[in-house]
Tab-separated table of C-alpha atoms in Angstrom:
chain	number	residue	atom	x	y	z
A	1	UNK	CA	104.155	137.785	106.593
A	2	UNK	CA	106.619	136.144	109.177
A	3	UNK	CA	104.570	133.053	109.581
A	4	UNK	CA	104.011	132.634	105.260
A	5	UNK	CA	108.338	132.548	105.153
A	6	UNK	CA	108.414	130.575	108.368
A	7	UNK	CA	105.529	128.195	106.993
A	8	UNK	CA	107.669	128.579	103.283
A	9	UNK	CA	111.148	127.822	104.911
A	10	UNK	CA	109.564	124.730	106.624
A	11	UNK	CA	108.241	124.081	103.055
A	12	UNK	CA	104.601	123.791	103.759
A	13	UNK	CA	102.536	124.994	100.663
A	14	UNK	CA	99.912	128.015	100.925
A	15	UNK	CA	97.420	126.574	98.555
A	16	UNK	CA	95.182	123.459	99.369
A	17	UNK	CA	96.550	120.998	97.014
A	18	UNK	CA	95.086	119.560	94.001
A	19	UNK	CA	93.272	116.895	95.405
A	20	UNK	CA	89.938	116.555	93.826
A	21	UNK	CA	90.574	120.223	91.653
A	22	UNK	CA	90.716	118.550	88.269
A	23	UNK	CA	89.267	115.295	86.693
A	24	UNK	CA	90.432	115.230	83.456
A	25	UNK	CA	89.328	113.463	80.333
A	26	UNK	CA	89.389	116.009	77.760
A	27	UNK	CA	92.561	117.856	77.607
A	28	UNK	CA	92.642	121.865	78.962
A	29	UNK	CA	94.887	123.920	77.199
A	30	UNK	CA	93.739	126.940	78.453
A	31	UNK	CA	93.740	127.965	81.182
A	32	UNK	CA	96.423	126.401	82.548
A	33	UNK	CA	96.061	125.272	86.022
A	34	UNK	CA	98.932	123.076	86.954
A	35	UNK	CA	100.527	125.551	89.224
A	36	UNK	CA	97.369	127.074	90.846
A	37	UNK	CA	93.836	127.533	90.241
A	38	UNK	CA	93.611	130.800	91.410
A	39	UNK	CA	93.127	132.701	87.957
A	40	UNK	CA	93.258	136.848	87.590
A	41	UNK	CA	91.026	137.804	84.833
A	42	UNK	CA	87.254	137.806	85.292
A	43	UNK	CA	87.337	137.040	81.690
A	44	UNK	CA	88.119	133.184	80.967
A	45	UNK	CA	89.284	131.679	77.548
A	46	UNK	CA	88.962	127.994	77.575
A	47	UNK	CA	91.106	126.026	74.948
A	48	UNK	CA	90.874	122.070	75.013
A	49	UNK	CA	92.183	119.282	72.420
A	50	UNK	CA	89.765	118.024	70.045
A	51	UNK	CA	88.501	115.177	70.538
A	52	UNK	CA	88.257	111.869	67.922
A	53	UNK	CA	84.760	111.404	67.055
A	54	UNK	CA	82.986	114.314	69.085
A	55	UNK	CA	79.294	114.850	68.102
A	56	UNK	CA	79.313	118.006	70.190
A	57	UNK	CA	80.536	119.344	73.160
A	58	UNK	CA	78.104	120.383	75.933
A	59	UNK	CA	80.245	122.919	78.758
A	60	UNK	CA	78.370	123.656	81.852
A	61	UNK	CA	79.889	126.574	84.440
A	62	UNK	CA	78.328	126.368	88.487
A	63	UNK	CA	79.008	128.113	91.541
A	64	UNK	CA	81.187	126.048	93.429
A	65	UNK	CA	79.539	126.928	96.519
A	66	UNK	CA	76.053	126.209	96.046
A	67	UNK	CA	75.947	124.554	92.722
A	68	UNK	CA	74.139	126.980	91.004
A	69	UNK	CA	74.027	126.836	86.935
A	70	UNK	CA	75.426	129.506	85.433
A	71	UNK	CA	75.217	128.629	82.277
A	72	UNK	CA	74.924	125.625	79.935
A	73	UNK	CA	76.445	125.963	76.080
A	74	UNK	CA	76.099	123.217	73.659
A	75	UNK	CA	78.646	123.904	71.470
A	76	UNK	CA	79.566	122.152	67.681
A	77	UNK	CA	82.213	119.394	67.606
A	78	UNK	CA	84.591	122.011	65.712
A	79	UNK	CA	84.940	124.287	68.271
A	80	UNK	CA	87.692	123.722	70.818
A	81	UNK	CA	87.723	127.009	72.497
A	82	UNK	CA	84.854	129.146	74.553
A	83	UNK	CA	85.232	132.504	76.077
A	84	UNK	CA	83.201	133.261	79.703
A	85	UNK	CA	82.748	136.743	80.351
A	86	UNK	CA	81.956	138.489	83.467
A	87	UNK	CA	82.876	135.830	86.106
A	88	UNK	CA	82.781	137.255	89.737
A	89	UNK	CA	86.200	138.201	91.954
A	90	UNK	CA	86.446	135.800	94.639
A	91	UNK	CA	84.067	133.599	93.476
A	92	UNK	CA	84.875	129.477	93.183
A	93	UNK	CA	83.534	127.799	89.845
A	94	UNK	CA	83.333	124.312	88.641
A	95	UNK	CA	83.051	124.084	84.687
A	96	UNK	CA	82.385	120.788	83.354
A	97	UNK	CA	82.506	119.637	79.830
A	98	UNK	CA	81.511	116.982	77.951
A	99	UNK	CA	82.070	115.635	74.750
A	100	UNK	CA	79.085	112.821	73.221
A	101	UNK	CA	81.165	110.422	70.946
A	102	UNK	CA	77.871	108.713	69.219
A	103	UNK	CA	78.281	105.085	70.152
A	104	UNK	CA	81.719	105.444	72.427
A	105	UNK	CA	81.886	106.311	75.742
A	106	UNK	CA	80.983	110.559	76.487
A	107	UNK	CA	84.648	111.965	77.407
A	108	UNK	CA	84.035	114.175	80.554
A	109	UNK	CA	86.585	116.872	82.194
A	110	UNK	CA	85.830	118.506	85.009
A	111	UNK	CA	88.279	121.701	86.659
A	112	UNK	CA	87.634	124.030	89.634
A	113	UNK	CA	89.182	127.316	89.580
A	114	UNK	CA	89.100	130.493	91.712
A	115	UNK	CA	88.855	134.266	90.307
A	116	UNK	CA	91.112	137.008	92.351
A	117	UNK	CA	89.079	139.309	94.585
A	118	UNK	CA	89.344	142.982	93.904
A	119	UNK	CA	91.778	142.712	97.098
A	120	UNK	CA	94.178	140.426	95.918
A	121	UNK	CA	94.514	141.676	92.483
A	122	UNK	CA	95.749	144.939	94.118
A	123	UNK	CA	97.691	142.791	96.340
A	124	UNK	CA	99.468	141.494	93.156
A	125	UNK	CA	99.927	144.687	91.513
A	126	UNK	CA	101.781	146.200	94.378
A	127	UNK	CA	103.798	143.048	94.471
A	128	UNK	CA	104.498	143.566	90.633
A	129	UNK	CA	105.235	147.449	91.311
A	130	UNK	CA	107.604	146.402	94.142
A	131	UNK	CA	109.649	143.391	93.444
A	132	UNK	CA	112.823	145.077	93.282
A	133	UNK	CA	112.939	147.292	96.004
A	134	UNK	CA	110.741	145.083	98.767
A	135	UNK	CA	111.963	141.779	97.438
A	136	UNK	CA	111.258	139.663	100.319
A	137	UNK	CA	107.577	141.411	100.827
A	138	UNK	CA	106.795	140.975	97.381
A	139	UNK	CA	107.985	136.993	97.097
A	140	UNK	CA	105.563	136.435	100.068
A	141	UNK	CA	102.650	138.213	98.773
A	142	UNK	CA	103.187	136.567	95.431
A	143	UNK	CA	103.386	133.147	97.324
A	144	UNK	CA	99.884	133.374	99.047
A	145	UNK	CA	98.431	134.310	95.848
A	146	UNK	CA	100.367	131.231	94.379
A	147	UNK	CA	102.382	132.853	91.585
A	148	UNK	CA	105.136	130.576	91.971
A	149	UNK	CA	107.318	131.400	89.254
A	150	UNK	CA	106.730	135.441	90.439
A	151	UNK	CA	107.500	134.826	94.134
A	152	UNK	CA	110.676	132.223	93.506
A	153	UNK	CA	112.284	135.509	91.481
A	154	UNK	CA	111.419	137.991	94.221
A	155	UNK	CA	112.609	135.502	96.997
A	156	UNK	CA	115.904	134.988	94.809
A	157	UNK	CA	116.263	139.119	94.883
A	158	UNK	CA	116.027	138.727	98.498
A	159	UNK	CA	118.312	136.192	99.555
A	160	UNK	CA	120.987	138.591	97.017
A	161	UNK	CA	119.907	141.382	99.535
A	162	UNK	CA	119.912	139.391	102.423
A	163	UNK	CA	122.564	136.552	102.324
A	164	UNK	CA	122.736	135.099	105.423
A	165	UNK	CA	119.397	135.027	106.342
A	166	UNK	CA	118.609	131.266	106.437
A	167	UNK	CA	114.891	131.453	106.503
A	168	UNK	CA	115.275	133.012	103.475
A	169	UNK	CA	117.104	130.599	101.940
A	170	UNK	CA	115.768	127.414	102.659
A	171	UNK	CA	112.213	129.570	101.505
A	172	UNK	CA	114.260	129.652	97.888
A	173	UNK	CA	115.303	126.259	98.274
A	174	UNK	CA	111.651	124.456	99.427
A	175	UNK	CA	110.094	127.271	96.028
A	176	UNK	CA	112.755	126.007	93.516
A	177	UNK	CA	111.721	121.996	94.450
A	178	UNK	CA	107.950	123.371	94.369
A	179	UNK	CA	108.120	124.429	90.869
A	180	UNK	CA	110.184	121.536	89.679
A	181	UNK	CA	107.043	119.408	90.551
């Protein structure tokens, strides 16, 4: 935990970055990834925007790890939401879908998101249990598991407990310019 507020105070991020996590043609609704693709649920709602002059829409989900097709829905141009049940803790998925527009261009979106392992779900409950009286504990925890939001409140409970700890501090400072982004 000392090196995650040392590494937070220096204002290095946890997660790896968005680079190459989300193409995006199609607009997502749901869920929504833009502060981390780690996701809790092994049950998924996906919500985009329709779009103009869809014949269909075609949604494939794969393992990101070997590729594997999990499963491939072709879906009428109406609907604009699909529900995926029984994804795996700690497994990496690419979903990718598609939209045919007759004679224009097929819109494509493609997103990469992570399901909690049994382990860090727990991980995130005690942090949720324990935000008020271990603060500082719980803002880390809920920084490597990139709840943001969670871990810039528990961090701000700690610097009121611990004023004139600077680490601490410039951890709340480097979080608040995080979440700005």
């Amino acid at each position: 935990m000392s090196r995650t507020l040392a590494s937070l105070a220096q204002g290095r991020t946890a997660r790896s970055g968005q680079d190459g996590r989300s193409i995006q043609q199609i607009r997502i609704l749901q869920p929504d990834l833009s502060e981390t693709d780690l996701l809790e649920d092994t049950t998924l709602t996906l919500r985009w925007s329709p779009v103009e002059d869809a014949v269909r829409y075609r949604l494939t989900l794969r393992h990101s790890d070997t590729g594997e097709t999990l499963l491939e829905e072709e879906l009428p141009a109406t609907q604009t939401q699909f529900q995926l049940r029984s994804l795996a803790s700690g497994d990496e998925y690419e979903l990718i879908l598609s939209a045919p527009r007759g004679e224009r261009a097929t819109l494509k979106t493609e997103i990469r998101f992570r399901v909690m392992s049994e382990a860090q779900r727990a991980q995130l409950r005690w942090a949720r249990q324990n935000a008020s009286e271990a603060p500082l504990v719980a803002g880390l925890v809920f920084y490597q598991l990139e709840r943001y939001p969670e871990a810039l409140d528990a961090l701000q409970r700690a610097q009121q407990k611990y004023p004139n700890d600077e680490a601490i501090t410039r951890a709340v400072n480097n979080l608040r310019a995080r979440t700005r982004q």
